[in-house]
mmCIF file of C-alpha atoms in Angstrom:
data_model
loop_
_atom_site.group_PDB
_atom_site.id
_atom_site.type_symbol
_atom_site.label_atom_id
_atom_site.label_comp_id
_atom_site.label_asym_id
_atom_site.label_seq_id
_atom_site.Cartn_x
_atom_site.Cartn_y
_atom_site.Cartn_z
ATOM 1 C CA UNK A 1 -9.220 -20.886 -8.884
ATOM 2 C CA UNK A 2 -6.399 -22.470 -6.941
ATOM 3 C CA UNK A 3 -2.720 -22.208 -7.785
ATOM 4 C CA UNK A 4 -0.295 -25.086 -7.658
ATOM 5 C CA UNK A 5 2.221 -24.218 -4.952
ATOM 6 C CA UNK A 6 5.771 -25.474 -5.455
ATOM 7 C CA UNK A 7 8.215 -26.358 -2.667
ATOM 8 C CA UNK A 8 9.794 -22.875 -2.598
ATOM 9 C CA UNK A 9 6.397 -21.222 -2.337
ATOM 10 C CA UNK A 10 5.375 -23.620 0.445
ATOM 11 C CA UNK A 11 8.545 -22.726 2.345
ATOM 12 C CA UNK A 12 7.774 -19.029 1.792
ATOM 13 C CA UNK A 13 4.213 -19.547 3.070
ATOM 14 C CA UNK A 14 5.497 -21.156 6.268
ATOM 15 C CA UNK A 15 8.102 -18.429 6.741
ATOM 16 C CA UNK A 16 5.623 -15.572 6.160
ATOM 17 C CA UNK A 17 3.092 -17.134 8.537
ATOM 18 C CA UNK A 18 5.751 -17.500 11.263
ATOM 19 C CA UNK A 19 6.942 -13.922 10.665
ATOM 20 C CA UNK A 20 3.384 -12.581 10.931
ATOM 21 C CA UNK A 21 2.702 -14.488 14.155
ATOM 22 C CA UNK A 22 5.929 -13.136 15.681
ATOM 23 C CA UNK A 23 5.717 -9.487 14.531
ATOM 24 C CA UNK A 24 1.953 -8.970 14.761
ATOM 25 C CA UNK A 25 0.374 -11.610 16.977
ATOM 26 C CA UNK A 26 -3.374 -11.855 16.596
ATOM 27 C CA UNK A 27 -3.875 -10.811 20.223
ATOM 28 C CA UNK A 28 -1.968 -7.538 19.618
ATOM 29 C CA UNK A 29 -3.841 -6.894 16.382
ATOM 30 C CA UNK A 30 -7.133 -7.357 18.235
ATOM 31 C CA UNK A 31 -5.985 -4.993 21.013
ATOM 32 C CA UNK A 32 -5.189 -2.292 18.456
ATOM 33 C CA UNK A 33 -8.081 -2.975 16.097
ATOM 34 C CA UNK A 34 -9.933 0.237 16.972
ATOM 35 C CA UNK A 35 -6.750 2.229 16.232
ATOM 36 C CA UNK A 36 -6.244 0.458 12.910
ATOM 37 C CA UNK A 37 -9.852 0.918 11.829
ATOM 38 C CA UNK A 38 -9.501 4.631 12.696
ATOM 39 C CA UNK A 39 -6.565 4.812 10.298
ATOM 40 C CA UNK A 40 -3.543 4.372 12.569
ATOM 41 C CA UNK A 41 -0.553 3.109 10.610
ATOM 42 C CA UNK A 42 1.253 0.222 12.339
ATOM 43 C CA UNK A 43 4.644 1.703 11.441
ATOM 44 C CA UNK A 44 6.751 -0.789 13.410
ATOM 45 C CA UNK A 45 4.947 -3.684 11.728
ATOM 46 C CA UNK A 46 5.278 -2.125 8.254
ATOM 47 C CA UNK A 47 8.983 -1.441 8.785
ATOM 48 C CA UNK A 48 9.578 -5.046 9.850
ATOM 49 C CA UNK A 49 7.698 -6.301 6.792
ATOM 50 C CA UNK A 50 9.816 -4.082 4.512
ATOM 51 C CA UNK A 51 13.041 -5.222 6.186
ATOM 52 C CA UNK A 52 12.064 -8.764 5.172
ATOM 53 C CA UNK A 53 11.418 -7.600 1.603
ATOM 54 C CA UNK A 54 7.854 -8.925 1.567
ATOM 55 C CA UNK A 55 6.536 -5.671 0.092
ATOM 56 C CA UNK A 56 8.772 -6.116 -2.950
ATOM 57 C CA UNK A 57 8.609 -9.838 -3.773
ATOM 58 C CA UNK A 58 7.147 -9.114 -7.208
ATOM 59 C CA UNK A 59 9.222 -6.036 -8.063
ATOM 60 C CA UNK A 60 12.225 -5.950 -10.352
ATOM 61 C CA UNK A 61 15.620 -6.364 -8.705
ATOM 62 C CA UNK A 62 16.528 -2.906 -9.980
ATOM 63 C CA UNK A 63 13.900 -1.526 -7.577
ATOM 64 C CA UNK A 64 14.911 -3.681 -4.617
ATOM 65 C CA UNK A 65 12.582 -6.557 -5.409
ATOM 66 C CA UNK A 66 13.019 -10.291 -5.763
ATOM 67 C CA UNK A 67 11.326 -10.736 -9.179
ATOM 68 C CA UNK A 68 9.291 -13.642 -7.794
ATOM 69 C CA UNK A 69 6.177 -12.856 -9.792
ATOM 70 C CA UNK A 70 2.529 -12.489 -8.911
ATOM 71 C CA UNK A 71 1.924 -16.159 -8.060
ATOM 72 C CA UNK A 72 4.544 -16.015 -5.310
ATOM 73 C CA UNK A 73 3.183 -12.650 -4.182
ATOM 74 C CA UNK A 74 -0.234 -14.325 -3.863
ATOM 75 C CA UNK A 75 1.318 -16.815 -1.411
ATOM 76 C CA UNK A 76 2.492 -13.948 0.819
ATOM 77 C CA UNK A 77 -0.861 -12.133 0.510
ATOM 78 C CA UNK A 78 -2.688 -15.303 1.546
ATOM 79 C CA UNK A 79 -0.494 -15.896 4.590
ATOM 80 C CA UNK A 80 -0.630 -12.289 5.780
ATOM 81 C CA UNK A 81 -4.399 -12.151 5.351
ATOM 82 C CA UNK A 82 -4.855 -15.464 7.159
ATOM 83 C CA UNK A 83 -3.015 -14.064 10.179
ATOM 84 C CA UNK A 84 -4.929 -10.724 10.016
ATOM 85 C CA UNK A 85 -1.632 -8.895 9.572
ATOM 86 C CA UNK A 86 -2.299 -5.161 10.078
ATOM 87 C CA UNK A 87 -1.240 -2.470 7.658
ATOM 88 C CA UNK A 88 -1.492 -1.498 4.015
ATOM 89 C CA UNK A 89 0.046 -4.632 2.479
ATOM 90 C CA UNK A 90 -2.673 -5.567 -0.011
ATOM 91 C CA UNK A 91 -3.351 -2.030 -1.312
ATOM 92 C CA UNK A 92 0.387 -1.361 -1.590
ATOM 93 C CA UNK A 93 1.334 -4.508 -3.505
ATOM 94 C CA UNK A 94 -1.716 -4.019 -5.738
ATOM 95 C CA UNK A 95 -0.682 -0.432 -6.509
ATOM 96 C CA UNK A 96 2.930 -1.396 -7.150
ATOM 97 C CA UNK A 97 1.924 -4.325 -9.373
ATOM 98 C CA UNK A 98 -0.218 -1.980 -11.467
ATOM 99 C CA UNK A 99 2.522 0.638 -11.549
ATOM 100 C CA UNK A 100 4.943 -1.945 -12.981
ATOM 101 C CA UNK A 101 2.906 -1.864 -16.187
ATOM 102 C CA UNK A 102 3.016 1.935 -16.469
ATOM 103 C CA UNK A 103 5.465 3.738 -18.691
ATOM 104 C CA UNK A 104 7.771 6.246 -17.015
ATOM 105 C CA UNK A 105 7.090 4.745 -13.580
ATOM 106 C CA UNK A 106 10.747 4.298 -12.573
ATOM 107 C CA UNK A 107 10.736 6.907 -9.746
ATOM 108 C CA UNK A 108 7.475 5.514 -8.405
ATOM 109 C CA UNK A 109 8.794 1.941 -8.566
ATOM 110 C CA UNK A 110 11.957 2.957 -6.710
ATOM 111 C CA UNK A 111 9.773 4.450 -3.962
ATOM 112 C CA UNK A 112 7.671 1.281 -3.731
ATOM 113 C CA UNK A 113 10.876 -0.737 -3.503
ATOM 114 C CA UNK A 114 12.012 1.530 -0.655
ATOM 115 C CA UNK A 115 8.827 0.827 1.315
ATOM 116 C CA UNK A 116 6.401 3.524 0.234
ATOM 117 C CA UNK A 117 2.772 2.558 0.757
ATOM 118 C CA UNK A 118 0.128 3.008 -1.915
ATOM 119 C CA UNK A 119 -3.446 2.471 -2.950
ATOM 120 C CA UNK A 120 -5.425 2.365 -6.170
ATOM 121 C CA UNK A 121 -8.393 4.681 -6.587
ATOM 122 C CA UNK A 122 -10.788 4.404 -9.514
ATOM 123 C CA UNK A 123 -14.093 5.960 -10.386
ATOM 124 C CA UNK A 124 -16.006 7.502 -13.256
ATOM 125 C CA UNK A 125 -15.786 10.936 -11.607
ATOM 126 C CA UNK A 126 -12.032 10.967 -10.933
ATOM 127 C CA UNK A 127 -10.043 13.489 -12.916
ATOM 128 C CA UNK A 128 -6.270 13.710 -13.141
ATOM 129 C CA UNK A 129 -4.609 16.731 -14.711
ATOM 130 C CA UNK A 130 -0.964 17.701 -15.025
ATOM 131 C CA UNK A 131 0.147 20.633 -12.881
ATOM 132 C CA UNK A 132 3.778 21.581 -13.408
ATOM 133 C CA UNK A 133 5.870 18.621 -12.315
ATOM 134 C CA UNK A 134 2.961 17.019 -10.434
ATOM 135 C CA UNK A 135 -0.648 16.001 -10.842
ATOM 136 C CA UNK A 136 -3.990 17.220 -9.559
ATOM 137 C CA UNK A 137 -6.473 14.481 -8.639
ATOM 138 C CA UNK A 138 -10.092 15.481 -8.066
ATOM 139 C CA UNK A 139 -13.487 13.822 -7.925
ATOM 140 C CA UNK A 140 -15.071 10.947 -6.035
ATOM 141 C CA UNK A 141 -13.522 7.487 -5.931
ATOM 142 C CA UNK A 142 -15.088 4.085 -5.894
ATOM 143 C CA UNK A 143 -14.389 2.126 -2.677
ATOM 144 C CA UNK A 144 -10.628 1.753 -2.370
ATOM 145 C CA UNK A 145 -8.475 -0.294 -0.002
ATOM 146 C CA UNK A 146 -6.066 1.902 1.892
ATOM 147 C CA UNK A 147 -7.849 5.234 1.461
ATOM 148 C CA UNK A 148 -10.437 5.218 4.269
ATOM 149 C CA UNK A 149 -7.754 5.080 6.929
ATOM 150 C CA UNK A 150 -5.415 7.557 5.291
ATOM 151 C CA UNK A 151 -3.844 9.808 7.899
ATOM 152 C CA UNK A 152 -5.126 13.359 7.652
ATOM 153 C CA UNK A 153 -3.778 16.693 8.753
ATOM 154 C CA UNK A 154 -6.026 19.627 8.017
ATOM 155 C CA UNK A 155 -7.842 17.371 5.555
ATOM 156 C CA UNK A 156 -4.747 16.599 3.486
ATOM 157 C CA UNK A 157 -2.942 13.287 3.500
ATOM 158 C CA UNK A 158 0.801 13.807 3.568
ATOM 159 C CA UNK A 159 3.546 11.230 3.614
ATOM 160 C CA UNK A 160 7.254 11.842 3.026
ATOM 161 C CA UNK A 161 8.768 9.524 0.449
ATOM 162 C CA UNK A 162 12.434 8.662 0.154
ATOM 163 C CA UNK A 163 12.619 10.643 -3.077
ATOM 164 C CA UNK A 164 11.587 13.725 -1.052
ATOM 165 C CA UNK A 165 8.411 14.020 -3.119
ATOM 166 C CA UNK A 166 5.430 14.747 -0.907
ATOM 167 C CA UNK A 167 2.114 13.273 -2.054
ATOM 168 C CA UNK A 168 -0.912 15.267 -0.984
ATOM 169 C CA UNK A 169 -4.422 13.921 -1.418
ATOM 170 C CA UNK A 170 -7.505 15.224 0.356
ATOM 171 C CA UNK A 171 -9.680 12.347 1.531
ATOM 172 C CA UNK A 172 -13.194 13.245 2.655
ATOM 173 C CA UNK A 173 -15.925 10.639 3.151
ATOM 174 C CA UNK A 174 -18.826 11.332 0.766
ATOM 175 C CA UNK A 175 -21.122 8.387 1.266
ATOM 176 C CA UNK A 176 -20.446 4.910 2.525
ATOM 177 C CA UNK A 177 -17.672 3.405 0.428
ATOM 178 C CA UNK A 178 -16.698 6.489 -1.587
ATOM 179 C CA UNK A 179 -14.186 9.217 -0.865
ATOM 180 C CA UNK A 180 -13.864 12.699 -2.331
ATOM 181 C CA UNK A 181 -10.348 13.621 -3.298
ATOM 182 C CA UNK A 182 -10.948 17.348 -3.743
ATOM 183 C CA UNK A 183 -8.769 19.406 -6.069
ATOM 184 C CA UNK A 184 -5.292 18.755 -4.721
ATOM 185 C CA UNK A 185 -1.820 18.313 -6.093
ATOM 186 C CA UNK A 186 -0.872 14.659 -5.976
ATOM 187 C CA UNK A 187 2.867 15.376 -5.895
ATOM 188 C CA UNK A 188 4.724 18.541 -4.935
#
């Protein structure tokens, strides 16, 4: 299914494509491909993308977004994917778009607006239970964008968020395309 692209979206497409070519030229992405496939986060590229607000096009203005909607977000996704832009853009905007529909997601949305990365994990064996002021996620996920390359330290993925909440998820390969999350607190 194709979307009709208006003049503003066409201008955005051209701008995003030029930005991607400047910040992450294809030659540099190819040079670093083995690092990216091993899970290296292209922090300088992600920071530049966030400075442009491309991670938050679809988010509410109250969370630092532009309220452009999913159709406009699709224009940015298309341009970044066409240029093989490295980093967790697609899993992050997917996670934040899903989180927009959740009740009581204001702190999470503020973190996405501030540039936090994210991913969506699903699976019939995943279990989420409340643990104090956080959550414990355990089980085996279906294939998920953004999880295979999650940075690990002693088996636990840790990333500091602006809200000073530290997500911790254990990511262990189980079989091709699935990842065990172990019994870990999602937020501390």
